[in-house]
Amino acid sequence: MNTTQSRFFETTDYNQFQNPELKDLNRDVIETNVKNLTSEVDPDFGFYSDIQVNPTKSKGKWVIVDGQNRFVALKRLGMKIPVIIGRVDVPPRGIIKMNTIRKSWSALDIVTMYAKQNIKDYVRLLKMHDEFNEKIKISINTVAIFCQGSLSVGKVKSNTGAADLKGGQWKFVLAESIVRKVFSKCVKFAEVDQAIAVSTRFVNCVHLLMHNDPKFSTTRLLNQAKTHPHLFLNEKTKVDTLRMIDNLYNYKKKESNRHHININL
């Protein structure tokens, strides 16, 4: 880009920009956000924050890296687009970092963006999330635990970035058949309490127990939860969740039939 070119301009030539509603390198345009922005825009000044674009055009068009919802709202109103040209091109991972600092990107936003870049582990994770959500509403973070197990099971080292959804290096560790098996076990607990059944802590603990404790039975735990639902609790920490499972698992069981859970897993 010519260094003498102004970094700021306004335009109503919307064709100068890649269509953010078709763009793959940012968050999807959210219709609810666009409608809210359309109703809130100042009729004289538009928005007080500019739309940021990369200095290098793609196929002759500006690439919006921040402000796609504001762009769509202004376009629908026929108003000028206030543009600031960035000093350097922001790569896809930089877009995530920039937007998570400026505004909250959900984990699903991040996974969707990496999946659109055809990063295989994220593509598989997103497909698994969609598959599970056909059966029960569940967060992408919880599905990630299903797909990866737990860092505590020793298959993923936390310092590799393979457990961090934001960094683009997250890894799909377990075979899909195992993921579906563990999911099928956990989802049955929704009969007792759906929120607990798909919580990250409970799923994490079930993963740990199935992996580390050959005597642990999800069937027995489920039967106990159905019989004593007042003991099936949503705890705040992993240790407390394991304690809850241990208490529920052995409640009213004879000493000879008790099997205590290792809460230090």
Tab-separated table of C-alpha atoms in Angstrom:
chain	number	residue	atom	x	y	z
A	1	MET	CA	0.000	0.000	0.000
A	2	ASN	CA	1.254	3.491	-0.830
A	3	THR	CA	2.547	4.995	2.414
A	4	THR	CA	1.072	8.371	1.442
A	5	GLN	CA	-2.424	6.910	1.179
A	6	SER	CA	-4.768	8.059	3.910
A	7	ARG	CA	-5.556	5.361	6.452
A	8	PHE	CA	-9.079	6.772	6.877
A	9	PHE	CA	-11.924	7.198	4.408
A	10	GLU	CA	-15.719	7.046	4.118
A	11	THR	CA	-17.706	5.515	1.299
A	12	THR	CA	-21.128	4.304	0.225
A	13	ASP	CA	-19.582	2.100	-2.475
A	14	TYR	CA	-20.283	-1.145	-0.655
A	15	ASN	CA	-18.940	-3.201	-3.560
A	16	GLN	CA	-15.434	-2.140	-2.566
A	17	PHE	CA	-15.639	-4.675	0.275
A	18	GLN	CA	-15.827	-8.424	0.459
A	19	ASN	CA	-19.361	-9.369	1.413
A	20	PRO	CA	-19.064	-10.077	5.182
A	21	GLU	CA	-22.177	-12.235	4.999
A	22	LEU	CA	-20.244	-14.615	2.741
A	23	LYS	CA	-16.831	-14.152	4.345
A	24	ASP	CA	-15.046	-17.126	5.894
A	25	LEU	CA	-12.280	-15.432	7.858
A	26	ASN	CA	-14.309	-13.785	10.591
A	27	ARG	CA	-17.252	-14.479	12.833
A	28	ASP	CA	-20.507	-15.121	11.049
A	29	VAL	CA	-22.718	-12.051	10.745
A	30	ILE	CA	-25.368	-12.365	13.436
A	31	GLU	CA	-28.761	-11.144	12.232
A	32	THR	CA	-29.933	-10.244	15.747
A	33	ASN	CA	-26.843	-8.071	16.260
A	34	VAL	CA	-27.341	-6.377	12.895
A	35	LYS	CA	-30.980	-5.569	13.717
A	36	ASN	CA	-29.994	-4.186	17.128
A	37	LEU	CA	-27.234	-2.081	15.581
A	38	THR	CA	-29.589	-0.818	12.882
A	39	SER	CA	-31.969	0.483	15.524
A	40	GLU	CA	-29.186	2.062	17.583
A	41	VAL	CA	-27.154	3.794	14.851
A	42	ASP	CA	-26.855	7.574	15.153
A	43	PRO	CA	-28.686	9.087	12.135
A	44	ASP	CA	-26.070	11.848	11.819
A	45	PHE	CA	-22.813	10.129	12.693
A	46	GLY	CA	-23.448	6.428	12.156
A	47	PHE	CA	-21.176	4.520	14.514
A	48	TYR	CA	-18.378	6.156	16.442
A	49	SER	CA	-16.017	3.228	15.846
A	50	ASP	CA	-14.564	2.643	12.376
A	51	ILE	CA	-14.651	-0.515	10.268
A	52	GLN	CA	-11.126	-1.945	10.117
A	53	VAL	CA	-9.803	-3.466	6.900
A	54	ASN	CA	-6.505	-5.047	5.902
A	55	PRO	CA	-4.140	-2.801	3.888
A	56	THR	CA	-3.829	-5.474	1.185
A	57	LYS	CA	-6.951	-6.044	-0.881
A	58	SER	CA	-8.096	-9.533	-1.831
A	59	LYS	CA	-9.265	-9.875	-5.439
A	60	GLY	CA	-9.526	-6.108	-5.587
A	61	LYS	CA	-11.730	-5.752	-2.499
A	62	TRP	CA	-11.148	-4.590	1.058
A	63	VAL	CA	-11.166	-7.381	3.665
A	64	ILE	CA	-13.053	-6.439	6.840
A	65	VAL	CA	-11.261	-7.746	9.932
A	66	ASP	CA	-13.357	-5.959	12.545
A	67	GLY	CA	-16.873	-4.534	12.298
A	68	GLN	CA	-18.702	-6.823	9.884
A	69	ASN	CA	-22.017	-6.472	11.770
A	70	ARG	CA	-21.690	-2.677	11.790
A	71	PHE	CA	-20.876	-2.747	8.057
A	72	VAL	CA	-24.035	-4.728	7.241
A	73	ALA	CA	-26.169	-2.447	9.435
A	74	LEU	CA	-24.842	0.724	7.732
A	75	LYS	CA	-25.192	-0.831	4.279
A	76	ARG	CA	-28.849	-1.680	4.894
A	77	LEU	CA	-29.460	1.917	5.972
A	78	GLY	CA	-27.618	3.311	2.945
A	79	MET	CA	-25.176	5.188	5.176
A	80	LYS	CA	-21.475	5.896	4.718
A	81	ILE	CA	-18.998	3.285	5.899
A	82	PRO	CA	-16.243	4.830	8.086
A	83	VAL	CA	-13.094	2.850	7.289
A	84	ILE	CA	-9.691	2.625	8.900
A	85	ILE	CA	-6.970	0.782	7.005
A	86	GLY	CA	-4.783	-1.302	9.301
A	87	ARG	CA	-1.019	-0.893	9.349
A	88	VAL	CA	-0.466	-4.579	8.568
A	89	ASP	CA	-2.572	-7.457	7.275
A	90	VAL	CA	-4.252	-9.363	10.088
A	91	PRO	CA	-4.124	-13.155	9.544
A	92	PRO	CA	-7.065	-15.359	10.598
A	93	ARG	CA	-5.546	-16.221	13.995
A	94	GLY	CA	-4.842	-12.544	14.567
A	95	ILE	CA	-8.502	-11.758	13.912
A	96	ILE	CA	-9.481	-14.105	16.749
A	97	LYS	CA	-6.935	-12.596	19.143
A	98	MET	CA	-7.919	-9.040	18.234
A	99	ASN	CA	-11.645	-9.660	18.593
A	100	THR	CA	-11.416	-11.656	21.824
A	101	ILE	CA	-9.626	-8.658	23.345
A	102	ARG	CA	-12.031	-6.062	21.956
A	103	LYS	CA	-15.238	-8.035	22.389
A	104	SER	CA	-16.246	-11.457	23.524
A	105	TRP	CA	-15.924	-14.239	20.955
A	106	SER	CA	-17.630	-17.415	22.048
A	107	ALA	CA	-15.802	-20.728	21.880
A	108	LEU	CA	-18.206	-21.710	19.093
A	109	ASP	CA	-17.249	-18.565	17.111
A	110	ILE	CA	-13.597	-19.552	17.382
A	111	VAL	CA	-14.120	-23.210	16.453
A	112	THR	CA	-16.320	-22.232	13.510
A	113	MET	CA	-13.692	-19.840	12.180
A	114	TYR	CA	-10.908	-22.441	12.319
A	115	ALA	CA	-13.221	-25.050	10.793
A	116	LYS	CA	-13.877	-22.691	7.874
A	117	GLN	CA	-10.113	-22.657	7.314
A	118	ASN	CA	-10.358	-26.444	6.958
A	119	ILE	CA	-8.231	-27.211	10.018
A	120	LYS	CA	-9.195	-30.867	10.320
A	121	ASP	CA	-9.388	-31.169	14.115
A	122	TYR	CA	-11.743	-28.186	14.279
A	123	VAL	CA	-13.829	-29.509	11.388
A	124	ARG	CA	-14.264	-32.821	13.243
A	125	LEU	CA	-15.048	-31.037	16.509
A	126	LEU	CA	-17.698	-28.840	14.890
A	127	LYS	CA	-19.331	-31.843	13.206
A	128	MET	CA	-19.390	-33.723	16.512
A	129	HIS	CA	-20.908	-30.680	18.222
A	130	ASP	CA	-23.656	-30.514	15.589
A	131	GLU	CA	-24.301	-34.257	15.917
A	132	PHE	CA	-24.594	-34.126	19.714
A	133	ASN	CA	-26.796	-31.014	19.632
A	134	GLU	CA	-29.374	-32.912	17.608
A	135	LYS	CA	-29.883	-34.990	20.766
A	136	ILE	CA	-29.312	-32.501	23.567
A	137	LYS	CA	-28.202	-28.889	23.915
A	138	ILE	CA	-24.507	-28.982	24.774
A	139	SER	CA	-21.650	-26.466	24.693
A	140	ILE	CA	-18.701	-26.703	22.330
A	141	ASN	CA	-16.391	-26.726	25.379
A	142	THR	CA	-18.056	-29.845	26.741
A	143	VAL	CA	-17.914	-31.540	23.333
A	144	ALA	CA	-14.198	-30.692	23.231
A	145	ILE	CA	-13.756	-32.656	26.476
A	146	PHE	CA	-15.622	-35.589	24.958
A	147	CYS	CA	-13.314	-35.470	21.933
A	148	GLN	CA	-10.115	-34.958	23.849
A	149	GLY	CA	-10.707	-36.684	27.150
A	150	SER	CA	-8.929	-34.764	29.870
A	151	LEU	CA	-5.427	-33.370	30.094
A	152	SER	CA	-5.167	-35.535	33.209
A	153	VAL	CA	-5.404	-38.766	31.225
A	154	GLY	CA	-1.937	-38.128	29.872
A	155	LYS	CA	-2.674	-38.024	26.153
A	156	VAL	CA	-2.286	-34.268	25.716
A	157	LYS	CA	0.340	-32.062	27.309
A	158	SER	CA	-1.025	-28.674	28.308
A	159	ASN	CA	2.129	-26.837	27.186
A	160	THR	CA	1.657	-27.860	23.527
A	161	GLY	CA	-1.424	-25.693	23.032
A	162	ALA	CA	-3.347	-28.805	22.001
A	163	ALA	CA	-5.919	-28.218	24.744
A	164	ASP	CA	-6.524	-24.542	23.875
A	165	LEU	CA	-9.378	-23.904	21.435
A	166	LYS	CA	-8.280	-20.303	20.863
A	167	GLY	CA	-4.783	-20.982	19.550
A	168	GLY	CA	-5.676	-22.994	16.478
A	169	GLN	CA	-3.678	-26.010	17.682
A	170	TRP	CA	-6.417	-27.881	19.518
A	171	LYS	CA	-6.283	-31.629	18.859
A	172	PHE	CA	-9.051	-34.210	18.473
A	173	VAL	CA	-7.435	-36.985	20.524
A	174	LEU	CA	-9.888	-39.846	20.951
A	175	ALA	CA	-11.405	-42.113	18.328
A	176	GLU	CA	-14.888	-40.979	17.359
A	177	SER	CA	-16.313	-44.328	18.438
A	178	ILE	CA	-14.994	-43.726	21.977
A	179	VAL	CA	-16.305	-40.159	21.974
A	180	ARG	CA	-19.790	-41.367	21.058
A	181	LYS	CA	-19.613	-44.120	23.678
A	182	VAL	CA	-18.770	-41.719	26.513
A	183	PHE	CA	-21.373	-39.226	25.280
A	184	SER	CA	-24.032	-41.958	25.257
A	185	LYS	CA	-23.151	-42.759	28.878
A	186	CYS	CA	-23.256	-39.158	30.081
A	187	VAL	CA	-26.375	-38.110	28.203
A	188	LYS	CA	-28.428	-40.751	30.039
A	189	PHE	CA	-27.968	-38.706	33.219
A	190	ALA	CA	-30.106	-35.986	31.607
A	191	GLU	CA	-33.067	-38.063	32.812
A	192	VAL	CA	-32.071	-36.932	36.306
A	193	ASP	CA	-30.604	-33.478	35.616
A	194	GLN	CA	-29.756	-32.274	32.114
A	195	ALA	CA	-27.566	-29.358	33.217
A	196	ILE	CA	-25.295	-31.634	35.259
A	197	ALA	CA	-25.236	-34.372	32.619
A	198	VAL	CA	-23.671	-32.084	30.004
A	199	SER	CA	-21.586	-29.913	32.340
A	200	THR	CA	-17.844	-29.800	31.654
A	201	ARG	CA	-16.984	-30.910	35.201
A	202	PHE	CA	-19.234	-33.972	35.204
A	203	VAL	CA	-18.165	-35.041	31.712
A	204	ASN	CA	-14.527	-34.548	32.660
A	205	CYS	CA	-14.916	-36.705	35.779
A	206	VAL	CA	-16.758	-39.479	33.941
A	207	HIS	CA	-13.985	-39.479	31.339
A	208	LEU	CA	-11.369	-39.782	34.067
A	209	LEU	CA	-13.160	-42.598	35.844
A	210	MET	CA	-13.853	-44.587	32.697
A	211	HIS	CA	-10.197	-44.248	31.704
A	212	ASN	CA	-8.546	-44.820	35.075
A	213	ASP	CA	-10.913	-46.978	37.141
A	214	PRO	CA	-11.819	-50.361	35.591
A	215	LYS	CA	-14.274	-51.087	38.441
A	216	PHE	CA	-16.260	-47.908	37.885
A	217	SER	CA	-19.708	-48.508	36.374
A	218	THR	CA	-21.728	-45.686	34.790
A	219	THR	CA	-24.787	-47.966	34.951
A	220	ARG	CA	-24.521	-48.244	38.721
A	221	LEU	CA	-23.990	-44.487	39.066
A	222	LEU	CA	-27.025	-43.780	36.877
A	223	ASN	CA	-29.224	-46.141	38.877
A	224	GLN	CA	-28.106	-44.463	42.076
A	225	ALA	CA	-28.799	-41.015	40.608
A	226	LYS	CA	-32.318	-42.067	39.604
A	227	THR	CA	-32.972	-43.558	43.040
A	228	HIS	CA	-31.388	-40.707	45.009
A	229	PRO	CA	-31.625	-37.622	42.756
A	230	HIS	CA	-31.122	-35.297	45.728
A	231	LEU	CA	-27.502	-36.503	45.853
A	232	PHE	CA	-26.813	-35.827	42.166
A	233	LEU	CA	-25.409	-32.318	42.560
A	234	ASN	CA	-23.820	-29.693	40.325
A	235	GLU	CA	-20.526	-29.005	42.101
A	236	LYS	CA	-18.167	-26.138	41.366
A	237	THR	CA	-14.847	-28.010	41.171
A	238	LYS	CA	-13.553	-31.288	39.792
A	239	VAL	CA	-12.611	-32.546	43.264
A	240	ASP	CA	-16.060	-31.756	44.650
A	241	THR	CA	-17.665	-33.440	41.644
A	242	LEU	CA	-15.620	-36.583	42.269
A	243	ARG	CA	-16.648	-36.454	45.949
A	244	MET	CA	-20.277	-36.136	44.872
A	245	ILE	CA	-19.902	-39.160	42.586
A	246	ASP	CA	-18.230	-41.174	45.351
A	247	ASN	CA	-21.001	-40.346	47.823
A	248	LEU	CA	-23.748	-41.141	45.317
A	249	TYR	CA	-22.031	-44.282	44.048
A	250	ASN	CA	-21.845	-45.827	47.531
A	251	TYR	CA	-24.967	-44.407	49.174
A	252	LYS	CA	-26.806	-47.115	51.151
A	253	LYS	CA	-24.530	-49.797	49.749
A	254	LYS	CA	-23.230	-52.565	51.988
A	255	GLU	CA	-19.589	-52.300	52.930
A	256	SER	CA	-18.785	-55.362	50.836
A	257	ASN	CA	-20.333	-53.690	47.779
A	258	ARG	CA	-18.743	-50.292	48.170
A	259	HIS	CA	-16.192	-48.981	45.711
A	260	HIS	CA	-14.671	-45.642	46.605
A	261	ILE	CA	-13.689	-43.117	43.970
A	262	ASN	CA	-10.183	-41.697	43.846
A	263	ILE	CA	-10.794	-37.947	44.151
A	264	ASN	CA	-7.154	-37.192	43.265
A	265	LEU	CA	-7.488	-38.248	39.626
